[in-house]
């Protein structure tokens, strides 16, 4: 159901409508995620003050909540923005950065999953495992190592399926291979490059791009799949001309900007996974 | 009155004196605006704590207030820094990011205009329209779309003139064409490139550079005009060798650093506008 | 005792173990210091909330405290993280950005030096002079100019020695020439390039890298010396292919990533300083 043609169709929609994507995100990646959104054709707005969450919800097309540099003062803004977004029918994406590393992060995500019910959650394997353990009763299998994953993405596929079913959302596990699932169906995306995790905030950028795609496509599975496909293809295009993480960071933005249907057609490696539902 | 020679003279003054420019700015652009100030030859300091605003005012040569990621805690610091700057004769530049998008932003800018009376205000057309509507009784003509302008800059020329007259300041409307006015005289600057708005924070960078120029030139109209001329010329130089927003961001910094009088001479397209005062 | 071979050995240790380095740092440099840590092979985590400092101390290998955009709310997190790190035997690095420019900064650093007792302190000459004046009774010799140094690094060698002796720590004065001392012995590192101070946060990046080296080497003098050697060598490699501060920033990250023993062997200019103890 997802192929190079559907990916490209959404890229075109983004470029044509320049959807306003509201990000409550961490200090580390604000610049790079704003630039990624501009590069793909969307219009980013970064804002976190409780006082303006309601007004913004009325004009934005997607909301991305990222807990990367969390503090108590920001949690209330995230919650309010999330609830206002739901009220306005604005899709909400949650990026649980570092969930599992500290209880502040795990608990905040669990609360947001319950109260805000984001339509899409994207994390690395360690983060998705931690969330499933905290909310679905899965048995712990180790601990998040800071904000980088200590697990292969495949190790979190069951956790992702459980989370997706429990919260009726789409879950993305990103890594060398990306998985996307709504609890029943799933996708396996094999694009990407080993240089990507050497650039800070590539996961956060993926979540921001999911916001742009969710703004133009009401299917969470398609929006997340299309965004991860674009991430992977642009990562490959950028890595092919990069000498290290510095040039990679900028070449990736250029690749988002110059992406064309031929690039996607030539490179996309996406595999549908039928019946990912957990065997109890 | 403003030409390639006067632009270059101020660039030389900045490179020779490395004026300390205090920025209270948003999380998204702190890195890029600090780098832009260093690249043109100024010395940036980013600080927002209420506790150090008075001491900083005694040593800095300009203050740039940018409300891009506003929160109530920062407003008091902005106000205090602005008042201290005025007391020390330090020029104040206001960047009303997203004014019109939420009342927190519009109201904060209106309060700063009244209480701090910045010498220079720089915004995109939507922001300047929103400020003029909020403070000068202009009739609304649509709404700011997040932090990107929904209007051509020319549409805000009357609003800029009204604002400049009302608050005895210089107002810059930046866009594909930039306008600078003190309420009586004006400038139209036609430099720049379409790739510039695809890099986040180019407007914020313009405001930061205005701070550097205001530190070496007591005429607000000249300082703002010179800064916008340098923005436009460097934007063209950078765009000519860029593949997208990623390479544009870094090539722009390199262009600020390597800018020479011949570049300005060859490219500057600046047109004086006499008698921009509104016809009532 | 420190040479190209020992520098390279620590680089290899970092690449092999990818130590988790906790940074409580300023908004300006969060992205670039995270990228520098990833580029050298470490794993960065940026977090500042009081609520998660204890948990993080149990899993990280080094803590870097940087006061660049200080506010009262963050000071308590810095103090708590510092004390927890000491309890867990985690090395602590302090970067006193702008000490001397405002009393908030000077006083906060003095308090952290006393209460947390960081193992390594890295600043520019003005900052180290200001700290020594505030805590060791040295006579003032001018004032910090914002966050850029107003002094040559050699002018702060006595101040560094006094600080190192008073707080039983290693002190680094970075500049065109870098000095490292534990109060008795010292190092003079002559690597680097004039383009480095034109990129914002190069000093902060040095402090972050010291964190990575301190995570794999228990000698503070060696860790700091190795990190400054890598900074200087990579700065030279990057500057050789850069057109200005924009390309410098990214080429520096690429250089950290592609650094090889031959580069260090060919370029390292490190001179041991025996008996740097102050003549009273």
Tab-separated table of C-alpha atoms in Angstrom, chain A residues 17-20 27 30-31 34-35 38-41 43-49 51-52 55-56 59 74 250 253-254 257-258, chain B residues 27-29 32 68-72 101-105 143 145-148 195 197-200 243-247 249-250:
chain	number	residue	atom	x	y	z
A	17	UNK	CA	0.568	23.461	1.131
A	18	UNK	CA	3.551	24.259	3.414
A	19	UNK	CA	1.695	22.967	6.482
A	20	UNK	CA	2.402	24.751	9.755
A	27	UNK	CA	17.032	22.680	22.825
A	30	UNK	CA	15.374	23.037	17.523
A	31	UNK	CA	17.518	24.502	14.781
A	34	UNK	CA	13.152	23.603	11.966
A	35	UNK	CA	15.556	23.454	9.036
A	38	UNK	CA	11.663	24.060	5.901
A	39	UNK	CA	13.779	21.880	3.617
A	40	UNK	CA	10.990	19.404	2.954
A	41	UNK	CA	8.604	22.313	2.345
A	43	UNK	CA	6.563	25.696	7.907
A	44	UNK	CA	7.824	25.093	11.453
A	45	UNK	CA	6.832	26.968	14.574
A	46	UNK	CA	8.642	26.301	17.853
A	47	UNK	CA	6.683	27.399	20.923
A	48	UNK	CA	6.254	25.998	24.411
A	49	UNK	CA	4.573	28.633	26.593
A	51	UNK	CA	-0.193	30.761	27.418
A	52	UNK	CA	-0.134	30.287	23.646
A	55	UNK	CA	-4.243	29.734	20.068
A	56	UNK	CA	-1.597	27.804	18.178
A	59	UNK	CA	-3.853	27.398	13.255
A	74	UNK	CA	7.517	22.350	29.976
A	250	UNK	CA	23.982	19.834	5.929
A	253	UNK	CA	18.995	19.139	4.568
A	254	UNK	CA	20.010	19.712	0.952
A	257	UNK	CA	15.181	20.088	-0.455
A	258	UNK	CA	16.245	18.546	-3.761
B	27	UNK	CA	16.441	28.699	21.278
B	28	UNK	CA	16.139	27.924	17.577
B	29	UNK	CA	18.622	30.504	16.344
B	32	UNK	CA	23.324	30.631	14.036
B	68	UNK	CA	10.912	33.648	19.037
B	69	UNK	CA	10.422	31.086	21.818
B	70	UNK	CA	8.793	33.349	24.338
B	71	UNK	CA	7.772	32.370	27.843
B	72	UNK	CA	6.609	34.535	30.753
B	101	UNK	CA	0.070	34.453	15.740
B	102	UNK	CA	-0.725	34.493	19.465
B	103	UNK	CA	-1.753	37.213	21.867
B	104	UNK	CA	1.186	36.407	24.168
B	105	UNK	CA	3.506	37.494	21.381
B	143	UNK	CA	-3.341	36.773	10.331
B	145	UNK	CA	0.872	32.230	9.810
B	146	UNK	CA	3.165	31.027	12.534
B	147	UNK	CA	6.582	32.613	12.167
B	148	UNK	CA	6.683	32.754	8.356
B	195	UNK	CA	16.764	30.265	-0.699
B	197	UNK	CA	13.590	31.950	3.791
B	198	UNK	CA	14.261	28.193	3.527
B	199	UNK	CA	16.909	28.525	6.232
B	200	UNK	CA	15.445	28.935	9.694
B	243	UNK	CA	22.590	23.155	-3.278
B	244	UNK	CA	19.904	23.697	-0.663
B	245	UNK	CA	19.149	25.102	2.794
B	246	UNK	CA	21.917	23.081	4.478
B	247	UNK	CA	24.797	24.371	2.403
B	249	UNK	CA	23.300	28.147	6.049
B	250	UNK	CA	27.048	27.638	6.160
